[in-house]
Coordinates of C-alpha atoms and ligand atoms in Angstrom, one line a residue:
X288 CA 141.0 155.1 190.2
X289 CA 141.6 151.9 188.8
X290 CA 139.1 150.1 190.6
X291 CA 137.2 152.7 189.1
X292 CA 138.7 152.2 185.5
X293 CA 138.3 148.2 186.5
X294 CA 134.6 148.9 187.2
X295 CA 134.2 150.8 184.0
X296 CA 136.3 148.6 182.2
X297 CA 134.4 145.0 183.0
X298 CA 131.6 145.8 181.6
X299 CA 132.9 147.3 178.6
X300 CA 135.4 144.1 178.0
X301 CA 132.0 141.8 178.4
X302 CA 130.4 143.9 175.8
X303 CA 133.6 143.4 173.3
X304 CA 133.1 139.6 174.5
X305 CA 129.6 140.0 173.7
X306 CA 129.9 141.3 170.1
X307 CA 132.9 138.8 169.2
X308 CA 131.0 135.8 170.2
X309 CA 127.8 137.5 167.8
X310 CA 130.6 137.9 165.1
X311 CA 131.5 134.7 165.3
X312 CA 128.3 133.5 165.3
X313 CA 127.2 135.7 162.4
X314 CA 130.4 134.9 160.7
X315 CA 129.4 130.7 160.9
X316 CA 126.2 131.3 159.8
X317 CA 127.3 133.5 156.9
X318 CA 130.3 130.9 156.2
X319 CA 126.8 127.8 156.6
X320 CA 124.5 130.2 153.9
X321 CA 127.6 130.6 151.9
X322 CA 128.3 126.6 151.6
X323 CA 124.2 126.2 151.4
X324 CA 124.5 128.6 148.5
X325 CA 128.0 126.7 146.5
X326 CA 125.6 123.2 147.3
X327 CA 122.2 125.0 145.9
X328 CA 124.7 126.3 143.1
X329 CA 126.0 122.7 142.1
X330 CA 122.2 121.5 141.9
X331 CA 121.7 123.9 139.7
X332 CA 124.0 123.5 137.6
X333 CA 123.4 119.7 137.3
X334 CA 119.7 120.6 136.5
X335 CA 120.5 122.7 134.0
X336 CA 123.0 120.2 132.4
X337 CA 120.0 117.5 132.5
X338 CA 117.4 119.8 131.3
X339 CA 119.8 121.2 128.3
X340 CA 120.5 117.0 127.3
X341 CA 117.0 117.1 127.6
X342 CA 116.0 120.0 125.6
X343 CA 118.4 118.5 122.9
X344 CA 117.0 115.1 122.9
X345 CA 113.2 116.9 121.9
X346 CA 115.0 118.9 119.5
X347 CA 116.6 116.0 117.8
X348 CA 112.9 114.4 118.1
X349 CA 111.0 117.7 116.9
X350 CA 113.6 117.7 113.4
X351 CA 112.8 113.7 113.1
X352 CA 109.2 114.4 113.3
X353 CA 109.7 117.2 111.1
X354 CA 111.7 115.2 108.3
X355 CA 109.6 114.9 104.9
X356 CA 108.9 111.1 104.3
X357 CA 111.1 109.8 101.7
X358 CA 109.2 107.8 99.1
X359 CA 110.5 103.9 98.0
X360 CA 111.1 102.9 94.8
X361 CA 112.8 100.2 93.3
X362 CA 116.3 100.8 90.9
X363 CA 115.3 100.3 87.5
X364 CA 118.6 101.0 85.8
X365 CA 122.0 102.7 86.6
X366 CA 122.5 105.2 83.4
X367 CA 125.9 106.2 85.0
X368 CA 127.6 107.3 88.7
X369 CA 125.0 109.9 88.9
X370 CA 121.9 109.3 87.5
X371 CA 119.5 105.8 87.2
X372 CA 115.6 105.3 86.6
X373 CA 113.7 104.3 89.0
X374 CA 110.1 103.4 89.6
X375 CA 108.2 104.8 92.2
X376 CA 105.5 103.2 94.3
X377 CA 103.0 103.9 92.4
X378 CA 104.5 102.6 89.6
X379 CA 105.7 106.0 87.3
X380 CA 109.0 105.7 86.2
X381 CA 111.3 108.1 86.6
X382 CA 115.3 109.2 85.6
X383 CA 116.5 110.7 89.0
X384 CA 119.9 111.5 90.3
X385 CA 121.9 109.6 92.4
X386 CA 123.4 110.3 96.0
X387 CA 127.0 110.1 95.6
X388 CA 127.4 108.5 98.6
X389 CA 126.4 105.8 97.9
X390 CA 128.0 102.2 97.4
X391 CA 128.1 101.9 93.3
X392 CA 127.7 98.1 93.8
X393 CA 124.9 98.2 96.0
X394 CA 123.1 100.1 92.8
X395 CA 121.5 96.7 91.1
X396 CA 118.7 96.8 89.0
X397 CA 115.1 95.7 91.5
X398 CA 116.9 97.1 94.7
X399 CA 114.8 98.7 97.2
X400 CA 115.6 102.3 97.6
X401 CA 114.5 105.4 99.8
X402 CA 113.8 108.8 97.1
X403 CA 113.4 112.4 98.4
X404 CA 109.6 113.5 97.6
X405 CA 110.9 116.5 95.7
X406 CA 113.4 115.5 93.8
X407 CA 113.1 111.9 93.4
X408 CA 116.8 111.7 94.0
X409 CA 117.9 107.9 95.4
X410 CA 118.6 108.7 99.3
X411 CA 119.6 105.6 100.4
X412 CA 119.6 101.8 99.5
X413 CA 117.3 99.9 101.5
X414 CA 118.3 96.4 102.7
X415 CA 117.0 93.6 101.0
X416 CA 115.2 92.9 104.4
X417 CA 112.2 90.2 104.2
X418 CA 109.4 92.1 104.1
X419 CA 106.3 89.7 104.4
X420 CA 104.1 92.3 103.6
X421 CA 105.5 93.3 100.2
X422 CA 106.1 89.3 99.6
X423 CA 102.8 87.8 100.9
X424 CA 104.8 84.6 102.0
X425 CA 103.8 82.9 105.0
X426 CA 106.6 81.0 107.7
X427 CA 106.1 78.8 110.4
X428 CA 109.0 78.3 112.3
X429 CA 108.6 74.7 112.9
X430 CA 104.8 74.3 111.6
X431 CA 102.2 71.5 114.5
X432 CA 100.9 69.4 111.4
X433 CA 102.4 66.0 111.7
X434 CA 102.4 62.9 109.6
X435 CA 99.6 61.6 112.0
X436 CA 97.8 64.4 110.6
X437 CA 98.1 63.3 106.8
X438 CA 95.3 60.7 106.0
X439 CA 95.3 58.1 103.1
X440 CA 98.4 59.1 101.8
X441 CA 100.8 56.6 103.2
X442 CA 102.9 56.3 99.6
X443 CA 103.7 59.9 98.8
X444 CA 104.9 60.1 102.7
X445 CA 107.3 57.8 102.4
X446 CA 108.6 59.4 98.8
X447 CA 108.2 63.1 100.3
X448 CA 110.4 61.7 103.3
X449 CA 113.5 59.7 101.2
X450 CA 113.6 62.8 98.7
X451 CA 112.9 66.0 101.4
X452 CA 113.5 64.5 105.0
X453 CA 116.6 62.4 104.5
X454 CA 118.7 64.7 102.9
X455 CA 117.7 67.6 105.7
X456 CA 117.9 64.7 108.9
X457 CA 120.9 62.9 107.1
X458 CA 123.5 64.4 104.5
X459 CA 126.4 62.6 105.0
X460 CA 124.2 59.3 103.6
X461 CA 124.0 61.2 100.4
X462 CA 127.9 61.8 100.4
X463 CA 128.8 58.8 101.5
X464 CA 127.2 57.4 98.6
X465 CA 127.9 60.1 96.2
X466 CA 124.3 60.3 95.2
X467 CA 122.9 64.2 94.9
X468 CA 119.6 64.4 96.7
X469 CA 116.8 66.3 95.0
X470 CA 116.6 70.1 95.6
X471 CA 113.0 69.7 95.5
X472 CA 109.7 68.4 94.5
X473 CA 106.4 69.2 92.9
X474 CA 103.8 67.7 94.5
X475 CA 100.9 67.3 91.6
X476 CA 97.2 67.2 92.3
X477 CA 93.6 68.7 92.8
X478 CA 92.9 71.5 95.2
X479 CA 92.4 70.5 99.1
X480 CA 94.1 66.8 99.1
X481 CA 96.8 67.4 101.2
X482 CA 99.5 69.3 99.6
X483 CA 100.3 71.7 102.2
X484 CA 100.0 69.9 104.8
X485 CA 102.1 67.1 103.7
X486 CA 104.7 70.4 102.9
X487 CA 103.8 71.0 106.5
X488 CA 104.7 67.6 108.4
X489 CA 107.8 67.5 106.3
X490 CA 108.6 70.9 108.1
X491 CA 107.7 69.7 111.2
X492 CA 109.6 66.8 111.4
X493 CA 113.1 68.0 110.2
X494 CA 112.2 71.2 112.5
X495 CA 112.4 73.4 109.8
X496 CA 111.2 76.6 108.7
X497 CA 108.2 76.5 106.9
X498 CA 107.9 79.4 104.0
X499 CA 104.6 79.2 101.9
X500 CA 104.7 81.8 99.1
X501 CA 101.6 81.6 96.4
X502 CA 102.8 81.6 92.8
X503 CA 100.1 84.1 91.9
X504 CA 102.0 86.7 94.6
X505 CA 104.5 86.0 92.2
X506 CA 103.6 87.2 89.3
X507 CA 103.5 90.6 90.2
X508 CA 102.9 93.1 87.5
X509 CA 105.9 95.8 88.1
X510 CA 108.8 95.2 86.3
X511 CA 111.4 93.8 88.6
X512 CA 109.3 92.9 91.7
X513 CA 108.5 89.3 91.0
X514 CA 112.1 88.2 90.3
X515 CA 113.0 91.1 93.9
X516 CA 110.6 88.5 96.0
X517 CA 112.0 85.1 94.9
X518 CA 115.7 86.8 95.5
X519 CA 114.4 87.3 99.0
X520 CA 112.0 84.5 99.2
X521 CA 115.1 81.9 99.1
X522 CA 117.9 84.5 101.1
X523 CA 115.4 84.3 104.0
X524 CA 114.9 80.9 103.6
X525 CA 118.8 80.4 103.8
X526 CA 119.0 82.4 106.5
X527 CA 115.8 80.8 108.5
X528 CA 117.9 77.2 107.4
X529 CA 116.8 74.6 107.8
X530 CA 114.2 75.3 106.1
X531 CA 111.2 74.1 103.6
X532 CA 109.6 76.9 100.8
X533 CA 106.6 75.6 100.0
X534 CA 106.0 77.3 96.6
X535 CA 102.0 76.7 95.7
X536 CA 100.3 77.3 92.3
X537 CA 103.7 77.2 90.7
X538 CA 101.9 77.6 87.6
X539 CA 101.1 80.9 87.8
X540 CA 105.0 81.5 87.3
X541 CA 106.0 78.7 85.6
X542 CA 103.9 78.1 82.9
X543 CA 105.5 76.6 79.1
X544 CA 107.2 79.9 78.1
X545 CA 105.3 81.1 74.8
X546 CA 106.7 84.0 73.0
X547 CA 105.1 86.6 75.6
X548 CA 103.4 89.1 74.0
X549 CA 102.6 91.5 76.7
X550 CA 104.6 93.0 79.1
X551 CA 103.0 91.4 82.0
X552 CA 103.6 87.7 80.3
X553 CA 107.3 89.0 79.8
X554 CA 107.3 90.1 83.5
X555 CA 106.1 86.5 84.5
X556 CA 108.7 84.9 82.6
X557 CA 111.5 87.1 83.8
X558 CA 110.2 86.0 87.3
X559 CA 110.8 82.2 86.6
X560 CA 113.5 82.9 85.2
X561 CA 115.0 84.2 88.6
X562 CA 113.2 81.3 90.5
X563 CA 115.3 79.1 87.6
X564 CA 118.7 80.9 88.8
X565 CA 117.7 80.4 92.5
X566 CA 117.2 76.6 92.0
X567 CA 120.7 76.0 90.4
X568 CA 122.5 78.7 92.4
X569 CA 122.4 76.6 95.1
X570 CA 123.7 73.0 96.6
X571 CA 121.3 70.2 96.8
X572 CA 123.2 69.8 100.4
X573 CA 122.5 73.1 101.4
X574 CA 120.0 72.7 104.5
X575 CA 117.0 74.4 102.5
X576 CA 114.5 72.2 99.9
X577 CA 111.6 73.6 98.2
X578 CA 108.4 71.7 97.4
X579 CA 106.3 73.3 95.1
X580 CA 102.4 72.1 94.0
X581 CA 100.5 72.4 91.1
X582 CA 97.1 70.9 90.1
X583 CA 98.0 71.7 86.5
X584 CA 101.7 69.8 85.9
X585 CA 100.3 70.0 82.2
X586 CA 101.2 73.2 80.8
X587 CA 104.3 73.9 83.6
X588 CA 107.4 74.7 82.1
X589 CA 109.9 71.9 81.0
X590 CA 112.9 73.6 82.3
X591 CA 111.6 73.7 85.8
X592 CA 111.4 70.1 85.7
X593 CA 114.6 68.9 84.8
X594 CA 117.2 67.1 86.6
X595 CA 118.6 69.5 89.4
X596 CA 115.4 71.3 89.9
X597 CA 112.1 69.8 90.6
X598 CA 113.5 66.5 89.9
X599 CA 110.1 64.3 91.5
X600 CA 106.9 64.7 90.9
X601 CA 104.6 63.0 93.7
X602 CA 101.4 62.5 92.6
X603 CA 98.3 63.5 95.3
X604 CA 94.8 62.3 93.6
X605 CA 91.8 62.6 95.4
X606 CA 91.6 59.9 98.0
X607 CA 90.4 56.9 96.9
X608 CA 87.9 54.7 99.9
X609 CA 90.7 53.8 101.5
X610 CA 92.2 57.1 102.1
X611 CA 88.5 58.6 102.6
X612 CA 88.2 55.9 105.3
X613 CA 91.2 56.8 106.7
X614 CA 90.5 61.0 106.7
X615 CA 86.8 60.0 108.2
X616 CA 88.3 58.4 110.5
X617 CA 91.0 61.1 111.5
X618 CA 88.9 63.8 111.5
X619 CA 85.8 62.0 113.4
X620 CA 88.9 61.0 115.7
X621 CA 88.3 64.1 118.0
X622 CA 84.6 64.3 117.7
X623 CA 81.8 63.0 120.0
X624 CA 80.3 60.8 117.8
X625 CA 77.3 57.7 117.7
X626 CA 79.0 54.6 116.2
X627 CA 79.3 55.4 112.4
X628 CA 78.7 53.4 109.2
X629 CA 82.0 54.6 107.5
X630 CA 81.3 52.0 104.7
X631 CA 78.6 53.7 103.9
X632 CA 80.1 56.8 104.2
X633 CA 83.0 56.1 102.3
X634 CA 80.9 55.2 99.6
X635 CA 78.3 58.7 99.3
X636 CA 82.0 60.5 100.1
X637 CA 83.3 59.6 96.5
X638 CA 84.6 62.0 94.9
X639 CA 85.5 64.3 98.1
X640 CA 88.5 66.0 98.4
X641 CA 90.0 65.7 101.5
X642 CA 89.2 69.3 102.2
X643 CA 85.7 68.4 101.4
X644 CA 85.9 65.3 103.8
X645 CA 86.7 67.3 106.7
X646 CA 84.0 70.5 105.7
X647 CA 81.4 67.0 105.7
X648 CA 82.7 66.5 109.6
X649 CA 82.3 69.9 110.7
X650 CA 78.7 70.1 109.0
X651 CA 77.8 67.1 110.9
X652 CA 79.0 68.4 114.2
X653 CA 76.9 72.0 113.2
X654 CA 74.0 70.0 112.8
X655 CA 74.1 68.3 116.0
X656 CA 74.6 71.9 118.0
X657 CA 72.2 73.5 116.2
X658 CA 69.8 70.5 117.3
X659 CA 71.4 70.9 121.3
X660 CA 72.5 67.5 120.8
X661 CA 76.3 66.8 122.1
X662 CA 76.8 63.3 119.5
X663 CA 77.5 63.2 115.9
X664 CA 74.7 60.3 114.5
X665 CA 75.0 58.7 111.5
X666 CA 72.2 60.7 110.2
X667 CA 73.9 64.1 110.7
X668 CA 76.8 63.0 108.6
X669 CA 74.4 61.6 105.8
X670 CA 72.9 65.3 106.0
X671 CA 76.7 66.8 106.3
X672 CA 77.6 64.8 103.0
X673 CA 74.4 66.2 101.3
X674 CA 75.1 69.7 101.9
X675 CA 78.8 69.8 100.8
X676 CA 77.6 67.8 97.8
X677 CA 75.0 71.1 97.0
X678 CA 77.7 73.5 98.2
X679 CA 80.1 71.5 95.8
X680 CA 78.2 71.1 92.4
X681 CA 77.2 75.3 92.9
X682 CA 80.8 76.3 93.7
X683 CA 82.9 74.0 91.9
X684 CA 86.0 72.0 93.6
X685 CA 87.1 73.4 97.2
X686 CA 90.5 73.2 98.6
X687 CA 89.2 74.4 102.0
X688 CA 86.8 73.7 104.7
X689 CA 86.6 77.3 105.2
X690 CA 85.7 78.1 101.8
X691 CA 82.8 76.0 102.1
X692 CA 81.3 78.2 105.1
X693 CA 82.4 81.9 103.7
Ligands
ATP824 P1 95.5 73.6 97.5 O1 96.0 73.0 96.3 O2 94.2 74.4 97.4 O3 96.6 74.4 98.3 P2 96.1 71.4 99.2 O4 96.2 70.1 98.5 O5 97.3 72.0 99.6 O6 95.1 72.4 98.5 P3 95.6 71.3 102.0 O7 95.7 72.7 102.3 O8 96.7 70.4 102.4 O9 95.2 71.1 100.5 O10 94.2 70.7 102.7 C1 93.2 71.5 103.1 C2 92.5 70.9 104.3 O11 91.9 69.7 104.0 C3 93.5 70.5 105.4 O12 93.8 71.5 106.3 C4 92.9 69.3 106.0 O13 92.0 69.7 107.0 C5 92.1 68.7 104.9 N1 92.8 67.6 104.2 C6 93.2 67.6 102.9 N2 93.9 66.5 102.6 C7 94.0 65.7 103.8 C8 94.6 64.5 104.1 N3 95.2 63.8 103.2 N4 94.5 64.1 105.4 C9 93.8 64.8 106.3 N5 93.2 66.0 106.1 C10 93.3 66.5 104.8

């Protein structure tokens, strides 16, 4: 009987055995899904956290693309806390209200500001950032032209570089001595002669910044914009320090101040006026000099030219033969040329500005590649100086080589 039960039995334990060991193994591979499933579960929920930053991100983008442009004025006048007049950019003028969060000293008449399109209403101040698109001004950081490059102008060198370089290179002379250098200088002559680049080498060799700025960009015809870009024609240049404004055509600004009739002569004036301020607001030892240039010192301003402000006047004529010798000879310097006559040359030059000296150069070497020749003769400079002399009596006085191929 019991063998009996045994034989029945054995089989029947194996097959317990047999369904355990599935158990078990059904049981790991449930317990292996079940991890696979908390790991798949934890991806996913990463992913989803990425993708939400990331649906936020384009949201945020979608509402910035969205915002209406806000237009940009300038502050005309604070009335009170809440409203001011402003002018637009196309120049209506308008009495708009004012965000109230927004810094009441910041409010000055000529700041830049940021108006909703509807409304009008001042959003924001905008820095007084240097923008050289509204201000037309031109910097070099430390401009190439060097003194080598300045021909036949030997004297005004050597005053440009007592009154502009020794001050920058050497301040402590100046105190030492209790002298006050000059703030600036106006350098007085006919167009193309040398004026900027003499500006220039100065720049260069007291590794300054060079800022050109045209009077006539100046003398802008919106109320408050001319005297806005001197503000931030001489903050940048205290902020690019050392550094040289080259202020050209200072007439156009600073002419003798009549009793303006119109509002645009009134506008001028108010513009020297701030480029007045500028000039005393700050000290002759501060690391920033202006040179301004004029061909027409005659009917500039006497209050720009008294002691403090442009307190030298270096003259720049046109060259006489020696400095036409030397400006020949500088820029024939880098040209393949036959041996030249420059006496002769010197002598049909007269009259030439420098700017005209070099065009007369150029010519020469255009005549020579037009005829495949790879020397400069004598001849093709005698034809050079002819042509410039046609081009010059039909288009009057140029300050540029360029001007006398456009
Ligand atoms: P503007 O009054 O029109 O600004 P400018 O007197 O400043 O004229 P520059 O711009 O200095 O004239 O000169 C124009 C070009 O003429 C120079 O780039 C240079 O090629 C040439 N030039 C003028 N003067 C001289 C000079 N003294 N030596 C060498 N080159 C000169």
């Amino acid at each position: 009987m019991s063998s009996e039960a045994e034989k029945s039995g054995t089989p029947r334990s194996k097959q317990s055995e047999d369904e355990l060991k599935k158990l078990e193994e059904d049981y790991q591979k449930l317990l292996e899904d079940s991890q696979n499933l908390i790991n798949e579960r934890s991806y996913l929920e990463t992913e989803i956290r990425t993708l939400k930053k990331r649906a936020t991100r384009l949201d945020d983008e979608v509402r910035l693309l969205k915002t209406p442009p806000l237009i940009i004025g300038h502050l005309q006048d604070v009335l009170d806390e809440r409203t001011a007049i402003v002018r637009s950019s196309n120049g209506t003028v308008f009495q708009v209200a004012l965000n109230q969060r927004l810094e009441p000293k910041k409010l000055k008449p000529g700041t830049r500001v940021a108006l909703n399109q509807d409304t009008l209403a001042v959003i924001e101040v905008l820095h007084e950032a240097w923008d050289p698109m509204v201000s037309g001004a031109e910097m070099v950081e430390k401009p190439d032209i060097t003194y080598n490059s300045v021909a036949g102008l030997d004297e005004q060198i050597t005053t440009v570089r007592e009154a502009i370089e020794l001050p920058l290179l050497e301040p402590e002379l100046f105190e030492k001595v209790g002298i006050i250098p000059p703030k600036g200088i106006l350098l007085v002559g006919p167009p193309g002669c040398g004026k900027t680049l003499l500006a220039k080498a100065v720049a260069n060799q007291t590794e300054a910044t060079f800022i050109r700025m045209v009077g006539s960009e100046l003398a802008q015809k919106y109320i408050g914009e001319g005297g806005r870009m001197v503000r931030e024609l001489f903050s940048l240049a205290k902020e690019k320090s050392p550094s040289i404004i080259f202020l050209d055509e200072i007439d156009a600004i600073g002419a003798k101040r009549l009793d303006g009739s119109t509002s645009g002569d009134r506008e001028v004036q108010r513009t020297l006026m701030q480029l007045l301020a500028e000039l005393d607001g700050f000290d002759a030892l501060e690391n920033v000099k202006i040179i301004a240039a004029t061909n027409r010192p005659d009917i500039l301003d006497d209050a720009l030219l008294r002691p403090g402000r442009f307190d030298r006047i270096v003259t720049i004529p046109l060259p006489d033969p020696k400095g036409r010798k030397a400006m020949l000879a500088l820029h024939t310097s880098k040209m393949s040329t036959s041996r030249l006559q420059m006496k002769t040359l010197v002598e049909k030059t007269e009259g030439f500005s420098g700017a005209e000296i070099k065009a007369t150069c150029v010519e020469a070497g255009m005549i020579a590649i037009r005829d495949k020749r790879n020397k400069i003769s004598q001849t093709d400079m005698m034809e050079a100086v002819e042509r410039i002399m046609v081009k010059k009596s039909t288009s009057g006085i140029t300050s540029s080589p360029d001007a006398l191929y456009g």
